[in-house]
Amino acid sequence: MPPSALTTKQTRTSPTRTPPYIPSLSTSSLSGTLAEKIRAASTAGFPSLEIFEPDLLSSPLSLQQVRALCEENGMQITLYQPFRDLEGTGYLARQMKRLEGKLRVMRELGCDTILVCANATAEARNDFNEWVGELRQAAELAQKYGCRIAYEALAWSTHVNHWRQSWDVAKAVDHPAFGICLDTFHIYALDDNVDDLAILVPAEKIFYVQYADAPRLKMDVIQWARHHRVFPYQGAFPIEDFARQLVKVGYEGPWSLEIFNDGFRASPPVGVAQDGMRGLLMLMENTKKDSKVLPPIPEVRGVEFVEFAADNAAAPKLAATFAALGFAPSMTHKTKSVSAFAPAGVGADAGEGRKTKLLINTEPESFAQNWFHNRGCGPCAMAIRVSSVTAVIDRAAALGYEIVRQEKVGEGEARLTAVLAPNGSLVYFVDKECGFWNEDFDGALIEKEEKNAGVSLDHLAHAVSPVALPPHTTFYRSLLGCTPSSTVHELTDPYGTTKSSAFVGGVGDCLRFPVNISDARGTLTGRIAEAGGGVHHIALSVGDIFAYVDEVRARGSESQQTMLLGVPSHYYDDLAMKFDLAPAFVQKLKESQVMYDRDAEGEYLQCFSGQFDDQGFFFEIVQRIGRYEQFGAVNASVRTSILQERRALRKKIEKVVGAESAIVCTMGKLQLDGAIKRGRVVIVLCGSGKESVWAMFAGVLGAEKDVAVITSAENYQAARDSNPQDGSTVVYGMTWEIAHVLQKDILAAKSKSVFHVNTVCADSETPQDKFVGDACDYEFYYAKGCSQNLVRRDLARFLSFALGDRDVHKPILAKSRTNFLALTFPDVRVALQNLDILTVGADAVELRVDLLKEPVGMGEFNPIPGLEYVGSQVMALRQRTELPIVFTLRSANEGGRFPTEADKQTHQYLLKALQWGCEYVDVELRLAEDIRRNISEKKGNSKVISSYHDLTGNLRWSSADTNKRYHIARQYGDIVKMIGFANTLSDNYELEYFRSAMTSTFPAWPLLAINAGQMGQLSRVLNTFFTPTTHPLLPSAAAPGQLSAAEINGALHIIGQLPARTVYSIGNGRATPLNAFYTKFFNELGLPHHYTAIDTFSDGVVQSIARQPEFGGATLNPPILCGHGAQPSFLRSITDAAAAIGQVDAIFPVRSPERNEVAIIGDNVTWKGIRATLLLEFSVAAFTKHPAFVLAASFKDAAPIMYALKNIGCKIVYTTGFEVPKDIAAGLIEGMDVKHLTSPEDLRTAQHPRAIISALPADKSHLAQPLLRILGTHPQALKSKVFIDLANGPKLGDPLAVAASMGWKTFGIADVSAWTTVETLALLVSQTVPYDFARMASGRGTY
């Protein structure tokens, strides 16, 4: 079976059989130094070498060293070349002197033949007798040195440019040291032939032969010759005709390769040399049949399987794709993470007629996983059925290909052998003797007959770079015996041209490999080739494409990668005019979205899937009628245009919703499905008398057992070793006193799954314990005098970040423009009452620690604020904002107030910032490297902003010093921040050039680059990542020239970068409070947008609104149903969340200015509001082991709740009041155990839920109260739990009050609506609004 462990590779070797002729290679064919070229040719098995004179002249090696190196590598120099323009120059003496010098060189090299090219200068004299006399003198001179002259007619020589002319000259010279050199390029470039070679030229007068193939190109012959020659069988010349004539003549000298190719000279020399040897061996094999140059090619009988590399996240999507295309899961590997999928109706023992299978390999530490991590999800290997595996592997070894064998094979499992293909993928070979299906896999292939059981593989198309085409050509031809098609198709792509040719071979042409190349990086082929290339297009053959398409669509898959592509209707209008087709047939094609082609031999019907994730491989469905042998190239432009459009649309959607929402930007993006992948141990340390904090940690993390207290080294070791395997989190408590006893154990403890968290009560008089604070991984400040809700919310956010359950950085990167608010208060507590207004539109908030002033009494302040004071400031700030905190300690030399000489304190404070869970830490580039390195090593989940500030006006963005500082900043930073000072407007233009160069070359490092000062304000407007902003309510700006977010937005609007948009509320929403809220929000940020409410809802209304140029998006209430055939016509696409939930409650435009098009995309934001509310006082870990309870009157009301629970990793869901329709909710509830409870007894015996979410209408919301009371008597009641009531309107009872009285954390519709508003604004206008601002100002959800 495919390798599921790292593999070993056979070293490439030279031919195992002695070839009938001497293979030779010119050094001009390879890249590298002369020494590298010699060694590469030897590695490839060449015993003979041509020395290209420029290689010798540029080499530091002496002539003796070159000769010795060749001899050490078993090689002889058989030709020295070239000597140009010897005859017909008029200055023979000088030429003879030059020739003699070359002959002396040859004597030192041990070479006896020099290549003399016929004169190619325009001044060459046209006097045959003169040439003959001069060349005879040259032959005499060569003979004195024991050498020979091989005279070559170049295709562009002035008078002698055909080989027959060169033979006429040689006959006239009539000297034993003078013969001819025949070069296939010069012969066939002029459309010449060698049909009379055996008649005209005796073998002894052919001194040397050079082979070069080439594609047929219409261009200047010199440019053709110097840039486009290739090895035999890689071009279009009739190389075999020449070789057969040469054999007929009886020539026994070297068969040499003289190649000039830009791609070869840019490729590793060993691989190129080996391809050259393969070409020569094939040529000898095909022209001297009795020589047995290579083991014969065994009979090839088709593709056994195609293997796809995936991880655990991609595998389900890939399996769904296969299922939609009619491939059913059939077998799983006995010991490895490999699953096989087969066309339904195909038996495991179906013999040679069995169909191609598709495999998904997610095995860790395997070839497939290496492929996945380097190139993403896609085909990484294939297996080919042959008559003899031994024979084909022997041939591969003789050709010098790498043989790959599995390293880890289970007992009784088959050991498959593969060959490494030029693109790095594996090609396995299997035969009748190989029983790996039965030996390695459990289960039998499905034998149930279905209508489309005839699905089989038609062809596999490869995307390769132009440089990689020659080695692929040799691979297909030499190892698999494929022959190239005679036609090269030019395929039109919206972003360039792709050339396509095909290789076909095997019994009944069972192997079909179209190969696509493109010089344009933006084409579909170009992008895939640039990423490494490989199979990107899998074509499946069916007997009835119309029935097949019907079945695919009937399976109901809505995901983009499995949906068949739609075809523009005008395609069929043109088709009807192009071919004489019956109107009914054209209509049938149109209804099924099937494309059509035909030629004189038959017809071709085809349709396509979308690309996997709109960027990878895709499938084609084909039906061949008659003897049509092509691949529907005429329709390629339609397919590429559709795929490119879909990809561009997806990118734009991801730009808008890639961060998913503001809650993602602020609370952070949850890991996949919110699921915790590994268990964690959290050890909470506290001072004596503060042990109650342990229960708070346990409650937030959902650890229901009583917190175990560590009192000894044995307890501590047991706690560290208790890493749970079920993904849960275990909490232990430890006092500072015990921590001192266990100092050595704590300092020695290092584990990625054990977290030590020190707790500090900010309003306690007990002094901090420095040892404990420094020894722990994290430190959490809290205050007993604070609202416990605030403390708990702060802790939930702190733990989610510290434990890696949320990523605040990725969603910020996904936004096209971000900024942070730079606070300048000496005490941030002064700002807390206005913080929600201050941070509207900000993506993070900067705490300027150097500006803090710690009072010490009598109006005095500590010159350096103490750590406890700074820690309490971080606590106060984090309790009142969801935004990430940028911890900045700006030194006096860089525009701040912290003492520049206090590097030790700076280091200490920065380390504390990491312990406090500050999401971003600003580290100045001026600090010593060991400090910067230490911060980088200990940053955990925080990101380091590597900063440099020069406010003197001396920084020059184009200088080498600035460039050097940038690269030093990248060394230990995740983000590069560089601040200069603008003296003139041109300083900003210089900065923009610098920004463009750095961000395009190093996109992995976000760049914050601005010029300070009033003249530099333009750079603040143009900066797109983390622009520092101020606010009118701040005491001062943090830097000269700093602008507010409103001022930046106003400037962007003026220069056309922020056009005015109108946001709509469509349906029965309450317009008055929303209008006031949106107006306040837009005004606060200086946005030019407007808000409009429309009560009437219809497709026509939405289409009319969406056509308006200022349309900015809309909320829909009630949501519209989508998916399963219900998607409205005005939507181009919907997000995955909307598809799974089946409802769209927000729509937004994705504009394509280059096409003057607007696509309307549907999304669902309600589930995001529910998710944010659930996580307000709980970490994700709290929901992984315990169920949730959903009450609703219908599945429609419950669907957003179910999706939110799935996203945070909830595995068990109880339902009451509705049934989950399995047929339409399969994707929504996949991976969840949904149980419908119908009686109080069911409730009492079920596991106690962590959460209850009620979507009952207001007049029925009281029905949740009996359920709460029953759970109040549950024998395993949870200590920490949450109740959410989504009812909006007057209620008969008060379920929130009942729940609160029974110990539930409670949230109502106003809380969820506020979070939903936050999400909506992030989606529609790409702006962040604080939850408190939305909660206070929107007025929603309070009927």
mmCIF file with all atom_site columns, N, CA and C in Angstrom, residues 1051-1085:
data_model
loop_
_atom_site.group_PDB
_atom_site.id
_atom_site.type_symbol
_atom_site.label_atom_id
_atom_site.label_alt_id
_atom_site.label_comp_id
_atom_site.label_asym_id
_atom_site.label_entity_id
_atom_site.label_seq_id
_atom_site.pdbx_PDB_ins_code
_atom_site.Cartn_x
_atom_site.Cartn_y
_atom_site.Cartn_z
_atom_site.occupancy
_atom_site.B_iso_or_equiv
_atom_site.pdbx_formal_charge
_atom_site.auth_seq_id
_atom_site.auth_comp_id
_atom_site.auth_asym_id
_atom_site.auth_atom_id
_atom_site.pdbx_PDB_model_num
ATOM 1   N N  . ALA A 1 1051 ? -9.858  60.807 5.335  1.00 0.00 ? 1051 ALA A N  1
ATOM 2   C CA . ALA A 1 1051 ? -8.848  60.964 4.292  1.00 0.00 ? 1051 ALA A CA 1
ATOM 3   C C  . ALA A 1 1051 ? -8.970  59.866 3.240  1.00 0.00 ? 1051 ALA A C  1
ATOM 4   N N  . LEU A 1 1052 ? -9.213  58.652 3.685  1.00 0.00 ? 1052 LEU A N  1
ATOM 5   C CA . LEU A 1 1052 ? -9.380  57.545 2.741  1.00 0.00 ? 1052 LEU A CA 1
ATOM 6   C C  . LEU A 1 1052 ? -10.572 57.783 1.821  1.00 0.00 ? 1052 LEU A C  1
ATOM 7   N N  . HIS A 1 1053 ? -11.625 58.339 2.372  1.00 0.00 ? 1053 HIS A N  1
ATOM 8   C CA . HIS A 1 1053 ? -12.800 58.629 1.554  1.00 0.00 ? 1053 HIS A CA 1
ATOM 9   C C  . HIS A 1 1053 ? -12.481 59.703 0.509  1.00 0.00 ? 1053 HIS A C  1
ATOM 10  N N  . ILE A 1 1054 ? -11.716 60.693 0.903  1.00 0.00 ? 1054 ILE A N  1
ATOM 11  C CA . ILE A 1 1054 ? -11.385 61.777 -0.023 1.00 0.00 ? 1054 ILE A CA 1
ATOM 12  C C  . ILE A 1 1054 ? -10.558 61.266 -1.193 1.00 0.00 ? 1054 ILE A C  1
ATOM 13  N N  . ILE A 1 1055 ? -9.631  60.355 -0.937 1.00 0.00 ? 1055 ILE A N  1
ATOM 14  C CA . ILE A 1 1055 ? -8.775  59.866 -2.020 1.00 0.00 ? 1055 ILE A CA 1
ATOM 15  C C  . ILE A 1 1055 ? -9.370  58.654 -2.739 1.00 0.00 ? 1055 ILE A C  1
ATOM 16  N N  . GLY A 1 1056 ? -10.635 58.356 -2.459 1.00 0.00 ? 1056 GLY A N  1
ATOM 17  C CA . GLY A 1 1056 ? -11.333 57.311 -3.199 1.00 0.00 ? 1056 GLY A CA 1
ATOM 18  C C  . GLY A 1 1056 ? -11.104 55.898 -2.730 1.00 0.00 ? 1056 GLY A C  1
ATOM 19  N N  . GLN A 1 1057 ? -10.458 55.725 -1.557 1.00 0.00 ? 1057 GLN A N  1
ATOM 20  C CA . GLN A 1 1057 ? -10.190 54.392 -1.045 1.00 0.00 ? 1057 GLN A CA 1
ATOM 21  C C  . GLN A 1 1057 ? -11.264 53.884 -0.095 1.00 0.00 ? 1057 GLN A C  1
ATOM 22  N N  . LEU A 1 1058 ? -12.234 54.733 0.234  1.00 0.00 ? 1058 LEU A N  1
ATOM 23  C CA . LEU A 1 1058 ? -13.313 54.326 1.137  1.00 0.00 ? 1058 LEU A CA 1
ATOM 24  C C  . LEU A 1 1058 ? -14.612 54.934 0.618  1.00 0.00 ? 1058 LEU A C  1
ATOM 25  N N  . PRO A 1 1059 ? -15.187 54.345 -0.434 1.00 0.00 ? 1059 PRO A N  1
ATOM 26  C CA . PRO A 1 1059 ? -16.421 54.910 -1.001 1.00 0.00 ? 1059 PRO A CA 1
ATOM 27  C C  . PRO A 1 1059 ? -17.595 54.765 -0.031 1.00 0.00 ? 1059 PRO A C  1
ATOM 28  N N  . ALA A 1 1060 ? -18.540 55.663 -0.142 1.00 0.00 ? 1060 ALA A N  1
ATOM 29  C CA . ALA A 1 1060 ? -19.729 55.630 0.717  1.00 0.00 ? 1060 ALA A CA 1
ATOM 30  C C  . ALA A 1 1060 ? -20.592 54.428 0.360  1.00 0.00 ? 1060 ALA A C  1
ATOM 31  N N  . ARG A 1 1061 ? -21.103 53.757 1.381  1.00 0.00 ? 1061 ARG A N  1
ATOM 32  C CA . ARG A 1 1061 ? -21.979 52.606 1.194  1.00 0.00 ? 1061 ARG A CA 1
ATOM 33  C C  . ARG A 1 1061 ? -23.249 52.797 2.018  1.00 0.00 ? 1061 ARG A C  1
ATOM 34  N N  . THR A 1 1062 ? -24.290 52.098 1.606  1.00 0.00 ? 1062 THR A N  1
ATOM 35  C CA . THR A 1 1062 ? -25.533 52.095 2.371  1.00 0.00 ? 1062 THR A CA 1
ATOM 36  C C  . THR A 1 1062 ? -25.781 50.686 2.889  1.00 0.00 ? 1062 THR A C  1
ATOM 37  N N  . VAL A 1 1063 ? -25.994 50.605 4.184  1.00 0.00 ? 1063 VAL A N  1
ATOM 38  C CA . VAL A 1 1063 ? -26.285 49.329 4.828  1.00 0.00 ? 1063 VAL A CA 1
ATOM 39  C C  . VAL A 1 1063 ? -27.785 49.267 5.090  1.00 0.00 ? 1063 VAL A C  1
ATOM 40  N N  . TYR A 1 1064 ? -28.394 48.138 4.758  1.00 0.00 ? 1064 TYR A N  1
ATOM 41  C CA . TYR A 1 1064 ? -29.844 48.003 4.844  1.00 0.00 ? 1064 TYR A CA 1
ATOM 42  C C  . TYR A 1 1064 ? -30.239 47.011 5.929  1.00 0.00 ? 1064 TYR A C  1
ATOM 43  N N  . SER A 1 1065 ? -31.402 47.249 6.493  1.00 0.00 ? 1065 SER A N  1
ATOM 44  C CA . SER A 1 1065 ? -32.078 46.269 7.334  1.00 0.00 ? 1065 SER A CA 1
ATOM 45  C C  . SER A 1 1065 ? -33.382 45.939 6.612  1.00 0.00 ? 1065 SER A C  1
ATOM 46  N N  . ILE A 1 1066 ? -33.491 44.694 6.168  1.00 0.00 ? 1066 ILE A N  1
ATOM 47  C CA . ILE A 1 1066 ? -34.641 44.302 5.350  1.00 0.00 ? 1066 ILE A CA 1
ATOM 48  C C  . ILE A 1 1066 ? -35.503 43.320 6.146  1.00 0.00 ? 1066 ILE A C  1
ATOM 49  N N  . GLY A 1 1067 ? -36.780 43.638 6.259  1.00 0.00 ? 1067 GLY A N  1
ATOM 50  C CA . GLY A 1 1067 ? -37.684 42.757 6.988  1.00 0.00 ? 1067 GLY A CA 1
ATOM 51  C C  . GLY A 1 1067 ? -38.328 43.481 8.138  1.00 0.00 ? 1067 GLY A C  1
ATOM 52  N N  . ASN A 1 1068 ? -38.661 42.725 9.181  1.00 0.00 ? 1068 ASN A N  1
ATOM 53  C CA . ASN A 1 1068 ? -39.423 43.320 10.280 1.00 0.00 ? 1068 ASN A CA 1
ATOM 54  C C  . ASN A 1 1068 ? -38.536 43.745 11.443 1.00 0.00 ? 1068 ASN A C  1
ATOM 55  N N  . GLY A 1 1069 ? -37.333 44.204 11.132 1.00 0.00 ? 1069 GLY A N  1
ATOM 56  C CA . GLY A 1 1069 ? -36.465 44.732 12.177 1.00 0.00 ? 1069 GLY A CA 1
ATOM 57  C C  . GLY A 1 1069 ? -36.986 46.054 12.702 1.00 0.00 ? 1069 GLY A C  1
ATOM 58  N N  . ARG A 1 1070 ? -36.507 46.459 13.894 1.00 0.00 ? 1070 ARG A N  1
ATOM 59  C CA . ARG A 1 1070 ? -36.961 47.717 14.486 1.00 0.00 ? 1070 ARG A CA 1
ATOM 60  C C  . ARG A 1 1070 ? -36.025 48.821 14.032 1.00 0.00 ? 1070 ARG A C  1
ATOM 61  N N  . ALA A 1 1071 ? -36.514 49.659 13.132 1.00 0.00 ? 1071 ALA A N  1
ATOM 62  C CA . ALA A 1 1071 ? -35.662 50.611 12.434 1.00 0.00 ? 1071 ALA A CA 1
ATOM 63  C C  . ALA A 1 1071 ? -35.206 51.769 13.313 1.00 0.00 ? 1071 ALA A C  1
ATOM 64  N N  . THR A 1 1072 ? -36.059 52.271 14.225 1.00 0.00 ? 1072 THR A N  1
ATOM 65  C CA . THR A 1 1072 ? -35.748 53.505 14.931 1.00 0.00 ? 1072 THR A CA 1
ATOM 66  C C  . THR A 1 1072 ? -34.480 53.386 15.782 1.00 0.00 ? 1072 THR A C  1
ATOM 67  N N  . PRO A 1 1073 ? -34.410 52.433 16.737 1.00 0.00 ? 1073 PRO A N  1
ATOM 68  C CA . PRO A 1 1073 ? -33.180 52.340 17.526 1.00 0.00 ? 1073 PRO A CA 1
ATOM 69  C C  . PRO A 1 1073 ? -31.971 51.962 16.674 1.00 0.00 ? 1073 PRO A C  1
ATOM 70  N N  . LEU A 1 1074 ? -32.163 51.121 15.665 1.00 0.00 ? 1074 LEU A N  1
ATOM 71  C CA . LEU A 1 1074 ? -31.049 50.739 14.820 1.00 0.00 ? 1074 LEU A CA 1
ATOM 72  C C  . LEU A 1 1074 ? -30.532 51.922 14.028 1.00 0.00 ? 1074 LEU A C  1
ATOM 73  N N  . ASN A 1 1075 ? -31.417 52.762 13.545 1.00 0.00 ? 1075 ASN A N  1
ATOM 74  C CA . ASN A 1 1075 ? -30.999 53.936 12.785 1.00 0.00 ? 1075 ASN A CA 1
ATOM 75  C C  . ASN A 1 1075 ? -30.130 54.843 13.654 1.00 0.00 ? 1075 ASN A C  1
ATOM 76  N N  . ALA A 1 1076 ? -30.554 55.035 14.877 1.00 0.00 ? 1076 ALA A N  1
ATOM 77  C CA . ALA A 1 1076 ? -29.782 55.872 15.792 1.00 0.00 ? 1076 ALA A CA 1
ATOM 78  C C  . ALA A 1 1076 ? -28.429 55.249 16.084 1.00 0.00 ? 1076 ALA A C  1
ATOM 79  N N  . PHE A 1 1077 ? -28.426 53.930 16.261 1.00 0.00 ? 1077 PHE A N  1
ATOM 80  C CA . PHE A 1 1077 ? -27.171 53.245 16.566 1.00 0.00 ? 1077 PHE A CA 1
ATOM 81  C C  . PHE A 1 1077 ? -26.186 53.333 15.400 1.00 0.00 ? 1077 PHE A C  1
ATOM 82  N N  . TYR A 1 1078 ? -26.666 52.991 14.196 1.00 0.00 ? 1078 TYR A N  1
ATOM 83  C CA . TYR A 1 1078 ? -25.775 53.016 13.036 1.00 0.00 ? 1078 TYR A CA 1
ATOM 84  C C  . TYR A 1 1078 ? -25.267 54.437 12.778 1.00 0.00 ? 1078 TYR A C  1
ATOM 85  N N  . THR A 1 1079 ? -26.123 55.413 12.919 1.00 0.00 ? 1079 THR A N  1
ATOM 86  C CA . THR A 1 1079 ? -25.701 56.798 12.708 1.00 0.00 ? 1079 THR A CA 1
ATOM 87  C C  . THR A 1 1079 ? -24.602 57.179 13.700 1.00 0.00 ? 1079 THR A C  1
ATOM 88  N N  . LYS A 1 1080 ? -24.788 56.805 14.954 1.00 0.00 ? 1080 LYS A N  1
ATOM 89  C CA . LYS A 1 1080 ? -23.771 57.090 15.977 1.00 0.00 ? 1080 LYS A CA 1
ATOM 90  C C  . LYS A 1 1080 ? -22.471 56.362 15.647 1.00 0.00 ? 1080 LYS A C  1
ATOM 91  N N  . PHE A 1 1081 ? -22.581 55.118 15.231 1.00 0.00 ? 1081 PHE A N  1
ATOM 92  C CA . PHE A 1 1081 ? -21.394 54.320 14.918 1.00 0.00 ? 1081 PHE A CA 1
ATOM 93  C C  . PHE A 1 1081 ? -20.625 54.914 13.736 1.00 0.00 ? 1081 PHE A C  1
ATOM 94  N N  . PHE A 1 1082 ? -21.339 55.234 12.656 1.00 0.00 ? 1082 PHE A N  1
ATOM 95  C CA . PHE A 1 1082 ? -20.694 55.790 11.472 1.00 0.00 ? 1082 PHE A CA 1
ATOM 96  C C  . PHE A 1 1082 ? -20.057 57.140 11.790 1.00 0.00 ? 1082 PHE A C  1
ATOM 97  N N  . ASN A 1 1083 ? -20.765 57.971 12.558 1.00 0.00 ? 1083 ASN A N  1
ATOM 98  C CA . ASN A 1 1083 ? -20.230 59.287 12.895 1.00 0.00 ? 1083 ASN A CA 1
ATOM 99  C C  . ASN A 1 1083 ? -18.984 59.175 13.772 1.00 0.00 ? 1083 ASN A C  1
ATOM 100 N N  . GLU A 1 1084 ? -19.021 58.251 14.707 1.00 0.00 ? 1084 GLU A N  1
ATOM 101 C CA . GLU A 1 1084 ? -17.890 58.078 15.614 1.00 0.00 ? 1084 GLU A CA 1
ATOM 102 C C  . GLU A 1 1084 ? -16.611 57.738 14.852 1.00 0.00 ? 1084 GLU A C  1
ATOM 103 N N  . LEU A 1 1085 ? -16.751 56.965 13.772 1.00 0.00 ? 1085 LEU A N  1
ATOM 104 C CA . LEU A 1 1085 ? -15.578 56.534 13.000 1.00 0.00 ? 1085 LEU A CA 1
ATOM 105 C C  . LEU A 1 1085 ? -15.331 57.372 11.760 1.00 0.00 ? 1085 LEU A C  1
#
